[in-house]
Short mmCIF file of C-alpha atoms and ligand atoms in Angstrom, two decimals:
data_model
loop_
_atom_site.label_atom_id
_atom_site.label_comp_id
_atom_site.label_asym_id
_atom_site.label_seq_id
_atom_site.Cartn_x
_atom_site.Cartn_y
_atom_site.Cartn_z
CA UNK A 30 34.30 -25.62 26.66
CA UNK A 31 36.67 -25.90 29.60
CA UNK A 32 35.63 -25.01 33.14
CA UNK A 33 38.16 -23.83 35.70
CA UNK A 34 38.20 -27.11 37.64
CA UNK A 35 37.85 -29.67 34.84
CA UNK A 36 39.91 -32.83 34.81
CA UNK A 37 40.48 -33.18 31.09
CA UNK A 38 41.52 -36.27 29.21
CA UNK A 39 43.10 -35.30 25.89
CA UNK A 40 42.92 -37.90 23.15
CA UNK A 41 46.44 -37.92 21.69
CA UNK A 42 47.14 -39.99 18.60
CA UNK A 43 50.68 -38.71 18.06
CA UNK A 44 49.69 -36.73 14.95
CA UNK A 45 50.02 -32.97 14.48
CA UNK A 46 46.47 -31.99 15.48
CA UNK A 47 46.29 -33.85 18.77
CA UNK A 48 49.79 -32.78 19.79
CA UNK A 49 49.09 -29.12 18.93
CA UNK A 50 45.98 -29.38 21.11
CA UNK A 51 47.92 -31.00 23.94
CA UNK A 52 50.58 -28.25 23.83
CA UNK A 53 47.94 -25.48 23.82
CA UNK A 54 45.97 -27.04 26.68
CA UNK A 55 49.22 -27.49 28.61
CA UNK A 56 49.79 -23.72 28.31
CA UNK A 57 46.29 -23.15 29.67
CA UNK A 58 47.36 -24.67 32.99
CA UNK A 59 49.29 -21.47 33.73
CA UNK A 60 46.12 -19.41 34.08
CA UNK A 61 43.79 -22.30 34.99
CA UNK A 62 45.74 -23.92 37.84
CA UNK A 63 42.75 -26.01 38.94
CA UNK A 64 42.36 -27.60 35.51
CA UNK A 65 44.23 -30.87 35.26
CA UNK A 66 45.22 -32.83 32.17
CA UNK A 67 45.93 -36.40 31.26
CA UNK A 68 46.75 -37.65 27.75
CA UNK A 69 45.09 -40.79 26.43
CA UNK A 70 46.40 -42.74 23.48
CA UNK A 71 44.57 -45.62 21.91
CA UNK A 72 46.81 -48.37 20.60
CA UNK A 73 44.67 -49.94 17.89
CA UNK A 74 47.39 -52.45 17.03
CA UNK A 75 48.39 -51.29 13.55
CA UNK A 76 51.77 -52.82 12.76
CA UNK A 77 54.49 -50.46 11.60
CA UNK A 78 52.41 -47.37 12.37
CA UNK A 79 51.07 -47.07 15.89
CA UNK A 80 54.33 -47.97 17.69
CA UNK A 81 56.06 -44.84 16.40
CA UNK A 82 53.02 -42.70 17.28
CA UNK A 83 52.98 -44.09 20.82
CA UNK A 84 56.63 -43.17 21.33
CA UNK A 85 56.08 -39.66 20.00
CA UNK A 86 52.98 -39.17 22.16
CA UNK A 87 54.87 -40.40 25.23
CA UNK A 88 57.87 -38.13 24.62
CA UNK A 89 55.63 -35.05 24.21
CA UNK A 90 53.78 -35.92 27.42
CA UNK A 91 57.06 -36.30 29.26
CA UNK A 92 58.27 -32.92 28.01
CA UNK A 93 55.00 -31.25 29.08
CA UNK A 94 54.87 -33.17 32.38
CA UNK A 95 51.48 -34.67 31.58
CA UNK A 96 50.56 -38.20 32.63
CA UNK A 97 50.06 -40.54 29.69
CA UNK A 98 47.51 -43.36 29.73
CA UNK A 99 47.45 -45.97 26.95
CA UNK A 100 44.45 -48.20 26.21
CA UNK A 101 44.78 -50.92 23.61
CA UNK A 102 42.31 -52.77 21.40
CA UNK A 103 44.12 -55.99 22.33
CA UNK A 104 43.64 -55.32 26.05
CA UNK A 105 40.02 -54.20 25.75
CA UNK A 106 38.70 -56.41 22.98
CA UNK A 107 41.18 -59.28 22.74
CA UNK A 108 42.28 -58.44 19.17
CA UNK A 109 44.45 -55.83 17.49
CA UNK A 110 42.92 -53.93 14.56
CA UNK A 111 45.21 -55.87 12.20
CA UNK A 112 43.85 -59.16 13.59
CA UNK A 113 40.25 -57.95 13.33
CA UNK A 114 40.70 -56.96 9.68
CA UNK A 115 42.46 -60.20 8.82
CA UNK A 116 39.70 -62.27 10.43
CA UNK A 117 36.88 -60.19 8.96
CA UNK A 118 38.37 -60.52 5.48
CA UNK A 119 38.94 -64.25 5.78
CA UNK A 120 35.30 -64.63 6.99
CA UNK A 121 34.14 -62.66 3.94
CA UNK A 122 33.00 -59.86 6.24
CA UNK A 123 34.57 -57.40 3.82
CA UNK A 124 31.73 -54.88 3.58
CA UNK A 125 33.23 -52.65 6.26
CA UNK A 126 36.49 -50.78 5.85
CA UNK A 127 39.22 -50.89 8.49
CA UNK A 128 38.24 -47.33 9.44
CA UNK A 129 34.64 -48.39 10.12
CA UNK A 130 35.86 -50.94 12.68
CA UNK A 131 38.52 -48.60 14.01
CA UNK A 132 36.16 -45.63 14.44
CA UNK A 133 33.62 -47.57 16.50
CA UNK A 134 36.18 -49.42 18.61
CA UNK A 135 38.31 -46.33 19.20
CA UNK A 136 35.36 -44.18 20.30
CA UNK A 137 34.57 -46.73 22.96
CA UNK A 138 38.25 -47.12 23.94
CA UNK A 139 38.67 -43.35 24.43
CA UNK A 140 35.57 -43.25 26.60
CA UNK A 141 36.78 -46.17 28.73
CA UNK A 142 40.28 -44.63 28.97
CA UNK A 143 38.83 -41.27 30.03
CA UNK A 144 36.74 -43.00 32.68
CA UNK A 145 39.74 -44.96 33.94
CA UNK A 146 41.56 -41.62 34.24
CA UNK A 147 38.59 -40.17 36.20
CA UNK A 148 38.26 -37.35 33.64
CA UNK A 149 35.02 -35.40 33.52
CA UNK A 150 35.57 -34.33 29.89
CA UNK A 151 37.53 -35.68 26.98
CA UNK A 152 39.04 -33.27 24.46
CA UNK A 153 39.63 -34.42 20.91
CA UNK A 154 41.55 -32.53 18.22
CA UNK A 155 38.90 -32.66 15.51
CA UNK A 156 39.60 -29.68 13.27
CA UNK A 157 37.23 -27.67 11.11
CA UNK A 158 38.17 -29.98 8.23
CA UNK A 159 37.30 -33.11 10.26
CA UNK A 160 34.00 -31.60 11.37
CA UNK A 161 32.93 -30.69 7.84
CA UNK A 162 33.98 -34.10 6.52
CA UNK A 163 31.91 -35.76 9.27
CA UNK A 164 28.88 -33.61 8.46
CA UNK A 165 29.03 -34.61 4.79
CA UNK A 166 29.67 -38.26 5.62
CA UNK A 167 26.61 -38.29 7.86
CA UNK A 168 24.57 -36.72 5.07
CA UNK A 169 25.89 -39.23 2.52
CA UNK A 170 24.99 -42.04 4.94
CA UNK A 171 21.60 -40.45 5.63
CA UNK A 172 22.43 -40.53 9.33
CA UNK A 173 20.45 -37.59 10.67
CA UNK A 174 20.73 -38.84 14.26
CA UNK A 175 24.51 -38.50 14.17
CA UNK A 176 24.28 -35.18 12.36
CA UNK A 177 22.24 -33.92 15.30
CA UNK A 178 24.31 -35.36 18.11
CA UNK A 179 27.93 -34.99 16.87
CA UNK A 180 28.45 -31.47 18.03
CA UNK A 181 31.46 -29.57 19.44
CA UNK A 182 30.30 -30.14 23.04
CA UNK A 183 28.28 -33.31 23.50
CA UNK A 184 25.30 -33.51 25.82
CA UNK A 185 25.42 -35.37 29.10
CA UNK A 186 23.39 -38.39 28.08
CA UNK A 187 24.64 -41.25 30.23
CA UNK A 188 26.69 -41.47 33.44
CA UNK A 189 29.18 -43.83 31.75
CA UNK A 190 29.71 -41.57 28.73
CA UNK A 191 32.34 -38.91 29.35
CA UNK A 192 31.37 -35.60 27.81
CA UNK A 193 33.35 -34.74 24.65
CA UNK A 194 34.66 -31.34 23.65
CA UNK A 195 36.33 -30.33 20.38
CA UNK A 196 38.35 -27.14 20.99
CA UNK A 197 39.71 -27.12 17.39
CA UNK A 198 36.32 -27.40 15.69
CA UNK A 199 36.71 -23.98 14.05
CA UNK A 200 40.44 -24.29 13.38
CA UNK A 201 41.38 -25.32 9.82
CA UNK A 202 43.71 -28.31 9.71
CA UNK A 203 46.35 -26.20 7.95
CA UNK A 204 46.50 -23.84 10.95
CA UNK A 205 46.85 -26.68 13.41
CA UNK A 206 49.71 -28.04 11.26
CA UNK A 207 51.27 -24.58 11.11
CA UNK A 208 51.18 -24.39 14.91
CA UNK A 209 52.93 -27.74 15.20
CA UNK A 210 55.63 -26.71 12.70
CA UNK A 211 56.26 -23.24 14.15
CA UNK A 212 56.43 -24.63 17.71
CA UNK A 213 58.73 -27.42 16.50
CA UNK A 214 56.46 -30.07 17.99
CA UNK A 215 57.60 -33.57 17.14
CA UNK A 216 54.69 -35.45 15.56
CA UNK A 217 54.07 -38.50 13.41
CA UNK A 218 53.54 -37.63 9.77
CA UNK A 219 53.36 -41.15 8.37
CA UNK A 220 49.78 -41.91 7.20
CA UNK A 221 47.94 -44.92 8.58
CA UNK A 222 48.25 -47.86 6.14
CA UNK A 223 44.45 -48.21 6.11
CA UNK A 224 43.72 -44.51 5.48
CA UNK A 225 43.33 -44.77 1.71
CA UNK A 226 40.32 -47.11 2.12
CA UNK A 227 38.23 -44.51 3.86
CA UNK A 228 35.22 -42.71 2.36
CA UNK A 229 36.49 -39.76 4.37
CA UNK A 230 39.44 -39.50 1.98
CA UNK A 231 37.18 -38.94 -1.02
CA UNK A 232 35.16 -36.37 0.89
CA UNK A 233 38.32 -34.59 2.05
CA UNK A 234 39.49 -34.27 -1.56
CA UNK A 235 36.09 -32.95 -2.66
CA UNK A 236 35.88 -30.33 0.11
CA UNK A 237 39.46 -29.20 -0.44
CA UNK A 238 38.74 -28.69 -4.14
CA UNK A 239 35.63 -26.67 -3.23
CA UNK A 240 37.58 -24.60 -0.70
CA UNK A 241 40.31 -23.85 -3.27
CA UNK A 242 37.69 -22.64 -5.76
CA UNK A 243 35.30 -20.99 -3.28
CA UNK A 244 37.22 -19.82 -0.21
CA UNK A 245 35.20 -20.09 2.99
CA UNK A 246 33.28 -23.22 2.01
CA UNK A 247 34.38 -25.14 5.11
CA UNK A 248 33.27 -22.42 7.53
CA UNK A 249 29.99 -21.99 5.67
CA UNK A 250 29.14 -25.70 5.95
CA UNK A 251 30.19 -25.79 9.62
CA UNK A 252 28.14 -22.70 10.52
CA UNK A 253 25.13 -23.88 8.51
CA UNK A 254 24.98 -27.13 10.47
CA UNK A 255 25.50 -25.30 13.79
CA UNK A 256 22.45 -23.18 12.99
CA UNK A 257 20.43 -26.14 11.82
CA UNK A 258 21.31 -28.38 14.75
CA UNK A 259 18.70 -27.18 17.26
CA UNK A 260 15.99 -27.93 14.70
CA UNK A 261 17.59 -31.32 13.94
CA UNK A 262 17.69 -32.16 17.64
CA UNK A 263 13.99 -31.49 17.89
CA UNK A 264 13.26 -33.59 14.83
CA UNK A 265 15.16 -36.74 15.72
CA UNK A 266 14.10 -38.86 18.61
CA UNK A 267 16.60 -38.65 21.46
CA UNK A 268 18.57 -41.89 21.77
CA UNK A 269 17.41 -43.96 24.68
CA UNK A 270 20.53 -45.44 26.20
CA UNK A 271 20.47 -49.01 27.48
CA UNK A 272 23.24 -51.22 28.79
CA UNK A 273 24.90 -53.60 26.33
CA UNK A 274 24.03 -57.18 27.27
CA UNK A 275 27.59 -58.31 26.54
CA UNK A 276 29.98 -55.61 27.75
CA UNK A 277 27.83 -53.51 30.07
CA UNK A 278 28.71 -50.27 28.29
CA UNK A 279 26.09 -47.72 27.20
CA UNK A 280 24.37 -48.67 23.97
CA UNK A 281 21.42 -47.54 21.85
CA UNK A 282 20.46 -51.19 21.24
CA UNK A 283 20.60 -54.31 23.41
CA UNK A 284 23.97 -55.17 21.86
CA UNK A 285 26.43 -52.31 21.34
CA UNK A 286 28.06 -51.74 17.96
CA UNK A 287 31.47 -52.88 19.22
CA UNK A 288 30.16 -56.21 20.48
CA UNK A 289 28.17 -56.68 17.28
CA UNK A 290 31.29 -56.10 15.16
CA UNK A 291 33.40 -58.38 17.33
CA UNK A 292 30.84 -61.21 17.08
CA UNK A 293 31.63 -61.40 13.38
CA UNK A 294 35.34 -61.80 13.89
CA UNK A 295 35.42 -64.21 16.84
FE1 LIG B 328 41.89 -46.09 12.29
FE2 LIG B 328 41.30 -45.53 9.72
FE3 LIG B 328 42.42 -43.68 11.29
FE4 LIG B 328 43.83 -45.80 10.48
S1 LIG B 328 42.99 -44.16 9.17
S2 LIG B 328 43.79 -44.95 12.56
S3 LIG B 328 42.27 -47.40 10.50
S4 LIG B 328 40.37 -44.58 11.53
ZN1 LIG B 329 28.90 -54.22 24.11
#
């Protein structure tokens, strides 16, 4: 996933997975001296939660001597996530959960942050558990396009989209947590106040119950999709990227998802 001369942006939330990844990639610098790292944290603007994570992310970066770049929803979109949710709910736009807004807006923010940092790849700490949850969510949503394209190393599809890699995609979340604990990495363990609303939570519970009863379930699902993906990629029409008429970022439609969401809350 990592070439010898990559300039990697690491998406660091301040949680155990992203900080374990940052510490492991920092070690890699010893035998990959031409690989450089920068940490990127997205400040969604979640009161009582993100501030602590930002401090923890910053202190880990300082310790590892890695530059830390913060991009905020407020700076990029004009609203914090809290403000977006409050406005959406008062406008009766309550169909979407906070995580639906957050996921779309954060994906774009990470890409913009990685571009600002002149990174040629962005590494995220999605674990095996996250990957399997995403696969099942895409199936439950009937979203075959995303099932095909959300892979451990994304394709180069647009000059403004920084390529994504997921070095932890085969690492169970428990092992990533174990690494953080054994290395005494300081991380945020407080859950996001919006987390309980997410469909992902239900799916996580279901997969964990399956894994407890039938060990190996997570790997089996992950490997099955990896094998199926080439066929899926041939089946779905490749997304034709355009430029969003409002923000100028890459988009599958004339208006990107972020701008469409923000229109409802303005
Ligand atoms: Fe965003 Fe949802 Fe994660 Fe909170 S739990 S940071 S709202 S995606
Ligand atoms: Zn847009």
